[in-house]
Amino acid sequence: MSGNIRLFLLGACLLSAGNAFAQNQAKTLSQLLKVSFTAPKNIAANHLSTEQIRMLQSNYTALEETRRALYQNPGWAVSAAFKPVNENLRVLGMPLPAHISEEATRAEKERYRKDLDDLLYQESLTLGQILDQKPRPQTPAERLNWSSHFSQRQASSPLIWNAWVYTHPSATWGTRNWDEVFVKPFIFPSNPASPKYVPPEELTELLAKEMLPQYDLYSYILSRKKLSLQQKQLLIALLDEAAAATSYPFVQKYMMSFRAIPSVYSSLGRLPRHDKNRLEDFAVTLQKNLIRKLQEKGKWKQSDFEMFAEASIYLPPEKAKAVFAAVTYLEPKAALWLLDHPLNNPTSQHLLQEIQKVRANKKNLWQDGKILPKAETMVNLKRLNFLRLQAMNAYFTVLTERLNRLMEIEYSVTYSLQLMNDPNRISQENDIQAVLSSRIYLSANQARLRTLINQIELRLEKLGTEMDNELP
């Protein structure tokens, strides 16, 4: 078997453990091999060679990657993309039914997915016992979504923090293949042309603000005149992603201890992401504070004006547009109402109708073009929309850079999968199981990457559509 194939069989490190393990498990090994679907039946019941250990480890790695991909996206099991994986699993020995057809009912597809999940778990459990490894827990029947709460509780544990905080800024904790978290400092490039560049002096100022509450820190970032819109979006994204996995108090302590922003990764295969609800809450809180300031003082500073527009990208587009229009054409209390209530609320609908009436009659109300009494408050809808468009462009750039990184990884995986699907590969390698395991592993890895890519592409598409459309 070639070195390239071995790169994808992640358990090759157990090559030297075969004989000793077989001797220790002689009483149960025969029974375990009999109930395994993927273990070759010609393996001796009381002995595992180095090559046999390698082969079983390859199967185990492929099964675990498949289970991880199914947990991330259960719909993959009933999609056309899973059909070749199904076929390879069946050739490997798994007693799966033929891949379910597109015409199958929802109940039939759910049953197929549950049966698949059960079979994969039982086989991983069996191989894990043979190899002395613990597989991922079985996915609950109701497919509970992954939650960051457990990782956050762990991150706040003094036992975990004290184990490494005074020695090194990189750490790992949690259960492997389930809720394991990796933390290390985010390294900002020194090249100003890089999309991830942040001026060192601005970063130093930010890290000195580690005791600010979370929303206040985000507001502070938006207020920095020397930061570009893209740099503001990048910093908020990094902080919010780290807080989503470890809690904001952890981020504060990390910034204070290491003078760095933590970069957090999860063993579930999910990349860090914004917490949409929290960022939306932040935008609502910031805009409400600014509107109250407008009520009290009758005007905004230039920085207030810009922050109001930049924070709006975290609101649903229709809500952002409605609040912009309300603060422009109606009184501040109307904008506060729309921030606090859904747009389909009867009062909200009445306010939206009033906005349309005033806009339609603005030339008669303000013949000189100045929207009075709004002129003194410096609130201008066109300027708000312009600043919002700039903020969206900056966010678009941050997401695009992340998408490009994922697509580079996907390209490598796809190319490797093409090599594994070469019809001459099995005869060249003379190792059917190894090739099948590689195909299964790579297909599952490809599916996980594609799920993440699709999520970012959808967000980019929505941003692009909104930027292309003229805001009211």
XYZ file of C-alpha atoms in Angstrom:
472
model
C 0.000 0.000 0.000
C 1.435 3.394 -0.994
C 2.425 6.140 1.436
C -0.243 8.508 0.069
C -3.043 6.142 1.018
C -1.609 5.653 4.463
C -1.903 9.392 5.115
C -5.657 9.052 5.179
C -5.749 6.031 7.462
C -5.367 7.949 10.673
C -4.925 4.994 12.979
C -1.660 3.722 11.524
C 0.064 4.625 14.772
C -1.160 1.323 16.246
C 0.961 -0.814 13.937
C 3.233 -1.969 16.711
C 0.499 -2.831 19.219
C -1.008 -5.910 17.589
C 0.549 -8.922 19.296
C 0.530 -7.555 22.845
C -3.101 -6.473 22.605
C -4.219 -9.805 21.180
C -2.582 -11.660 24.050
C -4.272 -9.432 26.644
C -7.702 -9.806 25.027
C -7.520 -13.498 24.048
C -10.698 -14.397 25.945
C -12.911 -11.892 24.139
C -11.165 -11.343 20.810
C -12.701 -14.340 19.063
C -16.196 -13.323 20.084
C -15.665 -9.707 19.049
C -14.336 -10.704 15.627
C -17.376 -12.893 15.028
C -19.857 -10.061 15.685
C -17.898 -7.530 13.624
C -19.238 -6.850 10.142
C -16.057 -5.398 8.682
C -13.379 -7.598 10.233
C -12.175 -10.210 7.694
C -13.321 -13.669 8.716
C -9.900 -15.178 8.083
C -8.333 -13.390 11.070
C -7.079 -15.856 13.633
C -9.216 -15.822 16.765
C -6.344 -15.528 19.204
C -3.891 -13.319 17.390
C -3.828 -10.054 15.458
C -0.877 -9.275 13.255
C 0.463 -5.767 12.749
C -1.114 -5.624 9.300
C -4.470 -6.810 10.631
C -4.434 -4.158 13.359
C -3.736 -1.561 10.683
C -6.638 -2.810 8.583
C -9.109 -2.783 11.486
C -7.936 0.697 12.475
C -8.550 1.927 8.913
C -12.103 0.621 9.042
C -12.674 2.150 12.460
C -11.378 5.571 11.339
C -13.615 5.522 8.263
C -16.685 4.580 10.304
C -16.058 7.291 12.897
C -15.602 9.968 10.217
C -18.883 8.838 8.630
C -20.679 9.053 11.968
C -19.243 12.525 12.565
C -20.461 13.707 9.161
C -23.924 12.246 9.763
C -24.174 13.990 13.122
C -23.273 17.296 11.505
C -25.710 16.800 8.632
C -28.189 13.897 9.052
C -29.647 14.705 5.637
C -26.443 13.462 3.999
C -27.549 9.855 4.690
C -30.555 10.155 2.392
C -28.917 12.305 -0.286
C -27.514 11.128 -3.611
C -24.010 11.972 -2.374
C -24.228 9.165 0.194
C -24.970 6.432 -2.351
C -21.307 5.561 -3.126
C -20.551 5.548 0.600
C -23.448 3.175 1.146
C -22.109 0.886 -1.575
C -18.576 0.929 -0.146
C -19.880 0.167 3.343
C -21.839 -2.775 2.006
C -18.775 -4.133 0.187
C -16.836 -3.666 3.402
C -19.327 -5.992 5.076
C -21.954 -3.726 6.624
C -25.452 -5.271 6.208
C -26.997 -2.067 4.894
C -30.030 -1.999 2.619
C -29.581 -0.457 -0.808
C -29.443 3.327 -0.683
C -32.901 4.723 -0.168
C -34.557 6.224 -3.237
C -35.522 9.854 -3.645
C -39.159 8.790 -3.866
C -39.141 7.277 -0.378
C -41.420 8.884 2.187
C -40.077 11.024 4.969
C -40.823 8.252 7.493
C -38.917 5.710 5.365
C -35.946 8.031 5.086
C -35.962 8.624 8.829
C -36.038 4.883 9.469
C -33.176 4.322 7.029
C -31.116 7.004 8.743
C -31.795 5.561 12.204
C -30.939 2.007 11.092
C -27.754 3.294 9.483
C -26.781 5.179 12.606
C -27.424 2.118 14.796
C -25.356 -0.170 12.568
C -22.446 2.237 12.342
C -22.423 2.720 16.103
C -22.504 -0.997 16.848
C -19.631 -1.646 14.438
C -17.583 1.255 15.821
C -18.244 -0.039 19.333
C -17.055 -3.526 18.386
C -13.934 -2.330 16.572
C -13.270 0.097 19.398
C -13.254 -2.786 21.886
C -10.828 -4.729 19.700
C -8.551 -1.711 19.260
C -8.987 -0.425 22.810
C -10.523 2.853 21.595
C -13.707 4.624 22.596
C -16.001 5.642 19.724
C -18.194 8.730 19.641
C -21.343 8.382 21.767
C -24.386 7.159 19.890
C -26.396 9.949 18.317
C -29.729 10.439 20.148
C -32.755 9.324 18.160
C -34.134 12.859 18.177
C -30.814 14.115 16.771
C -30.038 16.648 19.443
C -28.046 19.524 18.043
C -24.535 20.056 19.266
C -24.438 22.610 22.051
C -21.611 24.775 23.282
C -22.871 24.704 26.870
C -20.774 21.727 27.929
C -17.596 23.215 26.478
C -18.400 26.511 28.185
C -18.827 24.802 31.557
C -15.504 23.066 31.077
C -13.783 26.284 30.062
C -14.941 27.974 33.249
C -13.573 25.169 35.424
C -10.643 26.310 37.622
C -9.157 22.819 37.330
C -8.847 23.117 33.558
C -7.632 26.708 33.601
C -5.044 26.204 36.324
C -3.646 23.140 34.542
C -2.135 25.236 31.767
C -2.751 28.939 32.184
C 0.656 29.676 33.706
C 2.636 27.569 31.273
C 1.379 27.897 27.713
C -1.449 29.707 25.857
C -2.443 26.564 23.914
C -4.646 23.888 25.463
C -7.017 21.003 24.803
C -9.830 19.617 26.941
C -13.005 17.590 26.607
C -13.804 14.152 25.228
C -12.086 13.145 22.002
C -14.356 12.950 18.961
C -17.214 14.533 20.852
C -16.766 17.851 22.636
C -13.021 18.288 22.572
C -11.914 21.913 22.314
C -8.576 23.284 21.112
C -7.488 26.782 22.111
C -4.472 28.720 20.906
C -3.625 32.392 20.296
C -4.853 33.907 17.061
C -1.807 35.100 15.130
C -2.397 38.336 13.250
C -0.204 38.700 10.150
C 2.337 41.512 10.006
C 1.645 42.272 6.337
C -0.820 45.208 6.078
C -2.087 43.784 2.776
C -3.379 40.627 4.486
C -7.174 40.444 5.029
C -6.439 39.439 8.642
C -4.118 42.352 9.411
C -4.885 44.556 12.416
C -2.583 47.451 13.399
C -0.499 46.295 16.398
C -1.206 49.472 18.354
C -4.967 48.958 17.907
C -4.668 45.352 19.023
C -2.732 46.452 22.106
C -5.462 48.957 22.954
C -8.151 46.308 22.495
C -6.428 43.732 24.702
C -6.149 46.337 27.443
C -9.972 46.495 27.494
C -10.384 42.874 28.634
C -12.571 43.836 31.611
C -15.257 45.480 29.480
C -18.597 43.629 29.270
C -19.034 41.753 25.994
C -21.344 44.212 24.226
C -19.302 47.159 25.443
C -16.187 45.586 23.953
C -17.939 45.138 20.602
C -19.121 48.754 20.778
C -15.576 49.855 21.561
C -14.337 48.060 18.425
C -16.971 49.741 16.264
C -15.971 53.133 17.684
C -12.293 52.850 16.698
C -11.625 55.330 13.892
C -8.242 53.824 12.972
C -9.752 50.408 12.262
C -11.174 49.669 8.835
C -14.662 48.201 8.597
C -13.176 44.856 7.629
C -10.845 44.885 10.638
C -13.770 45.686 12.938
C -15.780 42.784 11.563
C -12.821 40.422 11.866
C -12.183 41.309 15.531
C -15.851 40.977 16.503
C -16.038 37.654 14.654
C -12.970 36.268 16.447
C -14.163 37.344 19.886
C -17.708 36.120 19.347
C -16.594 32.751 17.972
C -14.284 32.168 20.922
C -16.981 33.194 23.392
C -19.505 30.850 21.752
C -17.285 27.847 22.501
C -15.721 28.835 25.819
C -17.850 31.658 27.321
C -17.003 35.343 27.381
C -15.456 35.219 30.897
C -12.964 32.691 29.530
C -12.115 35.047 26.665
C -11.619 37.896 29.125
C -9.291 35.812 31.293
C -7.381 34.609 28.241
C -6.898 38.156 26.923
C -5.724 39.320 30.331
C -3.301 36.389 30.830
C -1.758 36.090 27.365
C -2.452 39.453 25.738
C -3.937 37.601 22.785
C -7.343 36.740 21.355
C -8.070 32.996 21.655
C -8.635 30.982 18.508
C -10.987 28.074 19.274
C -11.567 24.855 17.333
C -13.887 21.939 17.992
C -13.278 18.241 17.395
C -16.791 17.970 15.983
C -15.377 19.322 12.773
C -17.323 22.542 13.036
C -15.449 25.749 12.445
C -16.053 28.518 14.947
C -18.913 30.765 13.936
C -20.849 33.780 15.071
C -23.639 33.203 17.534
C -26.378 34.777 15.447
C -28.796 35.400 18.311
C -26.161 36.980 20.535
C -24.904 39.311 17.816
C -28.464 40.289 17.013
C -29.040 41.057 20.697
C -25.869 43.143 20.667
C -27.073 45.146 17.663
C -30.467 45.766 19.272
C -28.857 46.855 22.550
C -26.414 49.208 20.837
C -29.029 50.783 18.574
C -31.450 51.282 21.458
C -28.745 53.036 23.483
C -27.947 55.302 20.545
C -31.609 56.105 19.923
C -32.076 57.004 23.589
C -29.031 59.251 23.274
C -30.719 60.873 20.287
C -33.850 61.443 22.395
C -31.894 63.002 25.259
C -29.376 65.152 23.384
C -31.189 65.747 20.100
C -28.173 64.829 17.976
C -25.527 62.219 17.294
C -21.788 62.445 16.971
C -20.307 61.187 13.729
C -19.078 58.055 15.553
C -22.605 57.388 16.880
C -23.972 57.645 13.374
C -21.418 55.172 12.006
C -21.839 52.682 14.857
C -25.608 52.656 14.355
C -25.138 51.708 10.702
C -22.337 49.187 11.233
C -24.164 47.266 13.973
C -27.194 46.874 11.707
C -25.539 44.071 9.713
C -26.238 41.720 12.634
C -29.982 42.360 12.395
C -32.282 40.547 9.957
C -32.276 42.686 6.790
C -35.954 43.630 6.909
C -35.700 44.675 10.544
C -32.593 46.757 9.869
C -34.299 48.562 6.999
C -37.442 49.204 9.068
C -35.465 50.692 11.956
C -33.461 52.868 9.566
C -36.649 54.227 8.035
C -38.300 54.783 11.430
C -35.370 56.722 12.861
C -35.289 58.817 9.672
C -38.962 59.617 9.079
C -40.680 59.074 12.452
C -39.826 59.792 16.066
C -37.133 57.831 17.978
C -39.755 55.976 20.014
C -41.038 54.399 16.778
C -37.589 52.971 16.055
C -37.360 51.686 19.646
C -40.692 49.927 19.219
C -39.546 48.195 16.029
C -36.337 47.032 17.726
C -38.305 45.529 20.605
C -41.124 43.896 18.640
C -41.526 41.641 15.589
C -42.425 43.347 12.340
C -45.679 41.387 12.032
C -46.933 42.921 15.273
C -50.071 45.052 14.549
C -48.460 48.191 15.972
C -45.296 47.534 13.982
C -47.370 47.180 10.836
C -49.094 50.482 11.598
C -45.698 52.191 12.028
C -44.443 50.763 8.733
C -47.537 52.128 7.000
C -46.924 55.537 8.572
C -43.342 55.463 7.295
C -44.582 54.833 3.755
C -47.044 57.734 4.004
C -44.426 60.181 5.279
C -41.868 59.095 2.673
C -44.398 59.506 -0.104
C -45.169 63.032 1.105
C -41.658 64.151 2.111
C -41.300 66.705 -0.693
C -44.367 68.548 0.552
C -43.318 68.279 4.196
C -39.719 69.334 3.642
C -39.606 71.364 0.453
C -35.975 72.360 0.869
C -34.898 68.729 1.187
C -34.076 68.952 4.896
C -36.114 66.510 6.926
C -37.156 68.664 9.887
C -36.969 68.307 12.816
C -34.503 65.585 11.805
C -32.022 68.061 10.315
C -30.486 68.872 13.699
C -30.052 65.216 14.602
C -27.972 64.577 11.451
C -30.007 61.443 10.727
C -30.061 60.861 7.002
C -31.367 57.595 5.581
C -29.128 57.635 2.506
C -26.048 58.052 4.675
C -27.168 55.297 7.032
C -27.668 52.972 4.084
C -24.278 53.914 2.661
C -22.505 53.113 5.933
C -24.440 49.860 6.275
C -23.369 48.905 2.761
C -19.732 49.519 3.682
C -20.083 47.329 6.782
C -21.680 44.552 4.739
C -18.826 44.722 2.245
C -16.318 44.293 5.066
C -18.216 41.313 6.486
C -18.476 39.855 2.977
C -14.672 39.975 2.680
C -14.175 38.189 6.016
C -16.575 35.395 5.012
C -15.031 35.109 1.550
C -11.567 34.552 3.009
C -12.953 31.791 5.208
C -14.772 30.211 2.263
C -11.588 30.179 0.169
C -9.713 28.389 2.939
C -12.401 25.694 3.175
C -12.518 25.237 -0.593
C -8.754 24.714 -0.729
C -9.106 21.900 1.796
C -12.062 20.462 -0.101
C -10.060 20.466 -3.338
C -7.322 18.359 -1.740
C -9.849 15.906 -0.327
C -11.699 15.643 -3.647
C -8.466 14.984 -5.531
C -7.502 12.261 -3.064
C -10.946 10.709 -3.412
C -10.535 10.618 -7.199
C -7.300 8.692 -6.732
C -9.060 6.241 -4.438
C -11.857 5.760 -6.985
C -9.419 4.808 -9.734
C -10.612 1.349 -10.905
C -6.988 0.197 -11.092
C -6.281 1.228 -7.495
C -7.386 -2.019 -5.869
C -5.371 -4.236 -8.208
C -2.326 -2.006 -7.757
C -2.580 -1.977 -4.001
C -3.878 -5.502 -3.576
C -5.698 -4.303 -0.480
C -9.450 -4.033 -1.063
C -10.359 -3.144 2.504
C -7.780 -0.364 2.766
C -9.040 1.281 -0.424
C -12.676 0.960 0.645
C -11.892 2.473 4.047
C -10.081 5.354 2.384
C -13.024 5.999 0.061
C -15.483 6.014 2.961
C -13.320 8.286 5.109
C -12.657 10.789 2.322
C -16.306 10.864 1.241
C -17.401 11.606 4.798
C -14.719 14.285 5.184
C -15.812 15.823 1.890
C -19.431 15.877 3.088
C -18.509 17.696 6.299
C -16.528 20.313 4.386
C -19.347 20.778 1.904
C -21.834 21.382 4.733
C -19.673 24.195 6.085
C -19.073 25.621 2.604
C -22.795 25.616 1.853
C -23.547 27.499 5.065
C -21.036 30.237 4.273
C -22.093 30.430 0.617
C -25.714 30.897 1.685
C -24.742 33.739 3.991
C -22.639 35.320 1.238
C -25.518 34.986 -1.215
C -27.883 36.762 1.166
C -25.351 39.504 1.788
C -24.705 39.880 -1.933
C -28.405 40.109 -2.736
C -28.918 42.737 -0.086
C -25.939 44.771 -1.283
C -27.171 44.632 -4.869
C -30.635 45.874 -3.992
C -31.188 49.537 -3.385
C -32.183 50.089 0.232
C -35.205 52.351 0.900
